[in-house]
Short mmCIF file of C-alpha atoms in Angstrom, two decimals:
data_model
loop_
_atom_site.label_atom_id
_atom_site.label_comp_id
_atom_site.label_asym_id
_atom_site.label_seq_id
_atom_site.Cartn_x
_atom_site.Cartn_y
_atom_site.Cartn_z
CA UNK A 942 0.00 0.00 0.00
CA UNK A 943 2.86 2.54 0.70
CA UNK A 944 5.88 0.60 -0.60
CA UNK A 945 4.65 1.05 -4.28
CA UNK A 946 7.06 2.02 -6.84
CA UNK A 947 10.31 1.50 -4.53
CA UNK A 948 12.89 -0.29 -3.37
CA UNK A 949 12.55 -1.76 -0.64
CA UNK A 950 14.99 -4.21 1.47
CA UNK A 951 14.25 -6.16 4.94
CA UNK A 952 16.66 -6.86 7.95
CA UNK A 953 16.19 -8.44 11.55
CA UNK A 954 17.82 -7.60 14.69
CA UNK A 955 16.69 -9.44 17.76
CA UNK A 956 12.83 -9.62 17.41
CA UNK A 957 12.56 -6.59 15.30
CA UNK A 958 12.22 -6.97 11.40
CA UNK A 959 12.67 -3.61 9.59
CA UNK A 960 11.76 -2.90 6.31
CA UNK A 961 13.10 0.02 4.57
CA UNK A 962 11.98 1.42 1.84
CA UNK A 963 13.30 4.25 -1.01
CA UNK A 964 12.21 6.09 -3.76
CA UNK A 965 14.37 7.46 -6.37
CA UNK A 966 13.33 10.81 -5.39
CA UNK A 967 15.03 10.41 -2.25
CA UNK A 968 11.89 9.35 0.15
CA UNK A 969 12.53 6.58 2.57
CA UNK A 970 9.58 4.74 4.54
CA UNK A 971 10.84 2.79 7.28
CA UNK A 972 8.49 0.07 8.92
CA UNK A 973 9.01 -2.33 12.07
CA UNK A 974 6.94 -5.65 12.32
CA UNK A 975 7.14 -8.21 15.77
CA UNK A 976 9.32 -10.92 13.88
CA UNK A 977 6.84 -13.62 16.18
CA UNK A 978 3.23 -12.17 15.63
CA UNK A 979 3.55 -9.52 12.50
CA UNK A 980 2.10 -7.25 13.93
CA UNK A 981 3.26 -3.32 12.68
CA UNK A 982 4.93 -2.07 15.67
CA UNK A 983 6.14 1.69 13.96
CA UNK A 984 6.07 3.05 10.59
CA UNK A 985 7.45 6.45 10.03
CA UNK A 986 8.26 8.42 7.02
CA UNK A 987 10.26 11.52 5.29
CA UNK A 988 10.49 13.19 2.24
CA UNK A 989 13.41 15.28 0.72
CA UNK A 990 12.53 18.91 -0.24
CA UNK A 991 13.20 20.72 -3.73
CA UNK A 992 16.98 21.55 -2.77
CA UNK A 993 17.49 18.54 -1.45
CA UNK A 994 17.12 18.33 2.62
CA UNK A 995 15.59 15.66 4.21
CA UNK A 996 12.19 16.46 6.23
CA UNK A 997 12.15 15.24 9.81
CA UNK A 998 10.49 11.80 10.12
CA UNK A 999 7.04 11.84 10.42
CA UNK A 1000 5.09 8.87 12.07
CA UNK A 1001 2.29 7.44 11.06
CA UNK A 1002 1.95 4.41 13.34
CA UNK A 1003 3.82 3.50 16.48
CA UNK A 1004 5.43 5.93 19.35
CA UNK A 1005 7.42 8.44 18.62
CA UNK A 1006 10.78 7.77 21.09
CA UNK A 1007 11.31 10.51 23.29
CA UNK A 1008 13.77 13.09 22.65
CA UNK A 1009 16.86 12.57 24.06
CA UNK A 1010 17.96 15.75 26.18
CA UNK A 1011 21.06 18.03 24.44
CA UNK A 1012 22.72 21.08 25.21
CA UNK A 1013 22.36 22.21 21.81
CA UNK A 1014 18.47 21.90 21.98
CA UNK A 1015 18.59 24.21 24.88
CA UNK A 1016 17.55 23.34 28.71
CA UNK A 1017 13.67 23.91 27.70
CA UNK A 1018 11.61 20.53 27.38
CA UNK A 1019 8.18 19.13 26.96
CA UNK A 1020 6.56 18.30 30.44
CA UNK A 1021 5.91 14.79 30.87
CA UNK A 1022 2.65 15.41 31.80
CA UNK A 1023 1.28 17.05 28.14
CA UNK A 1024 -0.95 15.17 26.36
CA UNK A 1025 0.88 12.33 24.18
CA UNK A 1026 -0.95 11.10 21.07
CA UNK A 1027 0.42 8.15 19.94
CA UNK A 1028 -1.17 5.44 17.37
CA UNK A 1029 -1.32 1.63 17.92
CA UNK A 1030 -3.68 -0.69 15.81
CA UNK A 1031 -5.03 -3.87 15.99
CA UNK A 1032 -6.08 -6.00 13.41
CA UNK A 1033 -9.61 -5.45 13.07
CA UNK A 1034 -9.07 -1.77 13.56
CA UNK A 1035 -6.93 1.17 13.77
CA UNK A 1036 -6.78 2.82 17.25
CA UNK A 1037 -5.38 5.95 18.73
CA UNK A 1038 -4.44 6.80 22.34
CA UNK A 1039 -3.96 9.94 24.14
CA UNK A 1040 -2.03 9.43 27.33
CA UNK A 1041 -2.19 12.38 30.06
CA UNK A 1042 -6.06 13.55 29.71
CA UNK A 1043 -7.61 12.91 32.82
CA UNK A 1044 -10.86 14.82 32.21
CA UNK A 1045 -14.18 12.47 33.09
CA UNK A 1046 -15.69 10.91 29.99
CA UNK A 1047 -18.17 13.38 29.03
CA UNK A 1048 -15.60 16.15 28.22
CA UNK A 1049 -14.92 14.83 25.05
CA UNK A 1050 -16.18 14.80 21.54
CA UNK A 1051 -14.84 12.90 19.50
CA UNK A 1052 -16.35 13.24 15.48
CA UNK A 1053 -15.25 13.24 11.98
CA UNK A 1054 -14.97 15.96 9.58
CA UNK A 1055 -16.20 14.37 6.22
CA UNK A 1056 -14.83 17.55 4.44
CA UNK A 1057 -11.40 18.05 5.46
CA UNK A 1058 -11.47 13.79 5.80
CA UNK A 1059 -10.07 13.74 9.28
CA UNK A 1060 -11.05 12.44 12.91
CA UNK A 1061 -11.27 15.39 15.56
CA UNK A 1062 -10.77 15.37 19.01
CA UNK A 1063 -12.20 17.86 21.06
CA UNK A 1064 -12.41 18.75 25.06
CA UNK A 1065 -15.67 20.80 26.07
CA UNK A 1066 -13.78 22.94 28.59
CA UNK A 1067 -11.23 23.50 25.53
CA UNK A 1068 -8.43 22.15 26.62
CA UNK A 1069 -7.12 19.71 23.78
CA UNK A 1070 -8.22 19.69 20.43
CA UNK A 1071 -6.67 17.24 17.60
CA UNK A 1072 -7.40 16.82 13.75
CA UNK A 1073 -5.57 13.90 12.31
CA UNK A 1074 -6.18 11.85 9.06
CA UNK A 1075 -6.12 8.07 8.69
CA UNK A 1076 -3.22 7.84 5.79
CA UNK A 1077 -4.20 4.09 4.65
CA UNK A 1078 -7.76 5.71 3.80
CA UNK A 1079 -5.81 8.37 1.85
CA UNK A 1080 -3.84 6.10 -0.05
CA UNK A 1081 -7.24 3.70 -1.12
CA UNK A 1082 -9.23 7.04 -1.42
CA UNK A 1083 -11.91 5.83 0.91
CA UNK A 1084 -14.44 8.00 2.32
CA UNK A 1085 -14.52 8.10 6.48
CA UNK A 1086 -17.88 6.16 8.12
CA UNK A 1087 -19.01 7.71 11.10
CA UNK A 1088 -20.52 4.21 12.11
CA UNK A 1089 -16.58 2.67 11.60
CA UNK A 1090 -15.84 5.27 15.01
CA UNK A 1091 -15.80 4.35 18.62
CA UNK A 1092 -13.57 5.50 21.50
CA UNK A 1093 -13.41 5.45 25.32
CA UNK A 1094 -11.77 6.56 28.25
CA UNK A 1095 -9.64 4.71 30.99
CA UNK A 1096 -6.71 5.64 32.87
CA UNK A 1097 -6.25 9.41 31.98
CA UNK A 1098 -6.03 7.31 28.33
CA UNK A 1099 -8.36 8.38 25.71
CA UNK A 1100 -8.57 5.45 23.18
CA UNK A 1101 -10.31 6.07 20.00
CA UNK A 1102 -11.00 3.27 17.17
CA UNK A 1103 -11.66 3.09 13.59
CA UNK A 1104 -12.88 -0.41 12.41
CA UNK A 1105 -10.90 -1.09 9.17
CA UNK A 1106 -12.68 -0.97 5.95
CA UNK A 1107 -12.77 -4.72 4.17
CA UNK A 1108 -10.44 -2.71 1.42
CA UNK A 1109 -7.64 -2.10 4.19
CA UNK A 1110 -7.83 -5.31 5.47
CA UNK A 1111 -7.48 -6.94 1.85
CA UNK A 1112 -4.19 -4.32 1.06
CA UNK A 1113 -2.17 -5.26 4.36
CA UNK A 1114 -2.99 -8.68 4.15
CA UNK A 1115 -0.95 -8.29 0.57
CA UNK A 1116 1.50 -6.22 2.31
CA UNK A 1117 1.92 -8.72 4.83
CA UNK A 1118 2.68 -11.68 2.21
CA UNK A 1119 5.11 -9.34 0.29
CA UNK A 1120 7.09 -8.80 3.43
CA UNK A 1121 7.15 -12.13 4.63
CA UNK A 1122 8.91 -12.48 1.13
CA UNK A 1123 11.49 -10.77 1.36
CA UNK A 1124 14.56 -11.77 2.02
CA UNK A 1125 15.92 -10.07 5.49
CA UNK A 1126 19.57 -10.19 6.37
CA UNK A 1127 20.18 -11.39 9.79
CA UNK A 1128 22.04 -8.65 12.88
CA UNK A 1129 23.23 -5.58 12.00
CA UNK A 1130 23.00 -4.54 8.41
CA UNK A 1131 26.01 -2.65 6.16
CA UNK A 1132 24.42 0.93 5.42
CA UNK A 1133 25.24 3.16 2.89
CA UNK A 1134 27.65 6.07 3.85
CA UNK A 1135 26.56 9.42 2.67
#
């Protein structure tokens, strides 16, 4: 679904299989499956721009690791008590969580914005708000269902679901099959110097 048209190569270090993808306009997707279950554990992505520097990674599944703390960043840094939104799916569905919100249940809305094709998160006393898309939708150019959305709270967690469209399921089913096919080189992997 987003390998198409590159070239992609597989590796495994201890139960981690990555699969890295490029495109020859200098894109790279990088994906990590559980080597037991298959299950997509992160997949992030970056683009190069018109003169040629690389974009910062962007994720689209998985947690984002937490930024290490330098003295060139500054002494500044996010609280640890902010809101992290973070995605982890299943296999019937694809699921968002938002760690850190401890507001009771009926402070949120959560809805979907057929026009801009995103999911939005709201607070009633206004204090988080989040638009996000579903990029697997994008790619199949399939319309959001308001019936496919559920969420709940537990645990100052806010857990929101989208059941996956029979079209989703069928594509990473294929994707699954075409990485299991690949040929992954075992431990650490040569890389290309720059």
């Amino acid at each position: 679904m987003f390998r198409e048209g590159g070239h992609t190569t597989a590796s495994v270090t201890g139960n981690r299989r990555t699969v890295h993808t490029t495109w020859d306009d200098g894109s790279e997707l990088v994906e990590e499956y559980d080597v037991t279950t298959g299950e997509l554990l992160a997949r992030k992505r970056r683009t190069k721009s018109a003169l040629g520097a690389l974009s910062p990674w962007e994720h689209l599944a998985g947690e984002k690791a937490p930024a290490a703390w330098s003295p060139d960043n500054g002494t500044l840094r996010e609280s640890s008590l902010n809101p992290l939104f973070s995605r982890k799916d299943t296999h019937d569905c694809f699921q968002w969580r938002v760690r850190n919100l401890g507001y009771p249940p009926e402070n949120y809305q959560v809805s979907i914005d057929h026009s801009d094709r995103k999911i939005v998160i709201r607070t009633a006393n206004k204090k988080y708000y989040k638009r996000f898309n579903i990029p697997e939708l994008d790619v199949l150019n399939l319309s959001l269902n308001d019936g496919a959305l559920s969420w709940t709270h537990a645990n100052s967690t806010l857990i929101i679901s989208y059941a996956k469209p029979v079209a989703v399921l069928q594509a990473e089913a294929k994707e699954a099959e075409e990485t299991r096919r690949l040929r992954a080189q075992q431990g650490d992997v040569e890389c290309k110097q720059q």
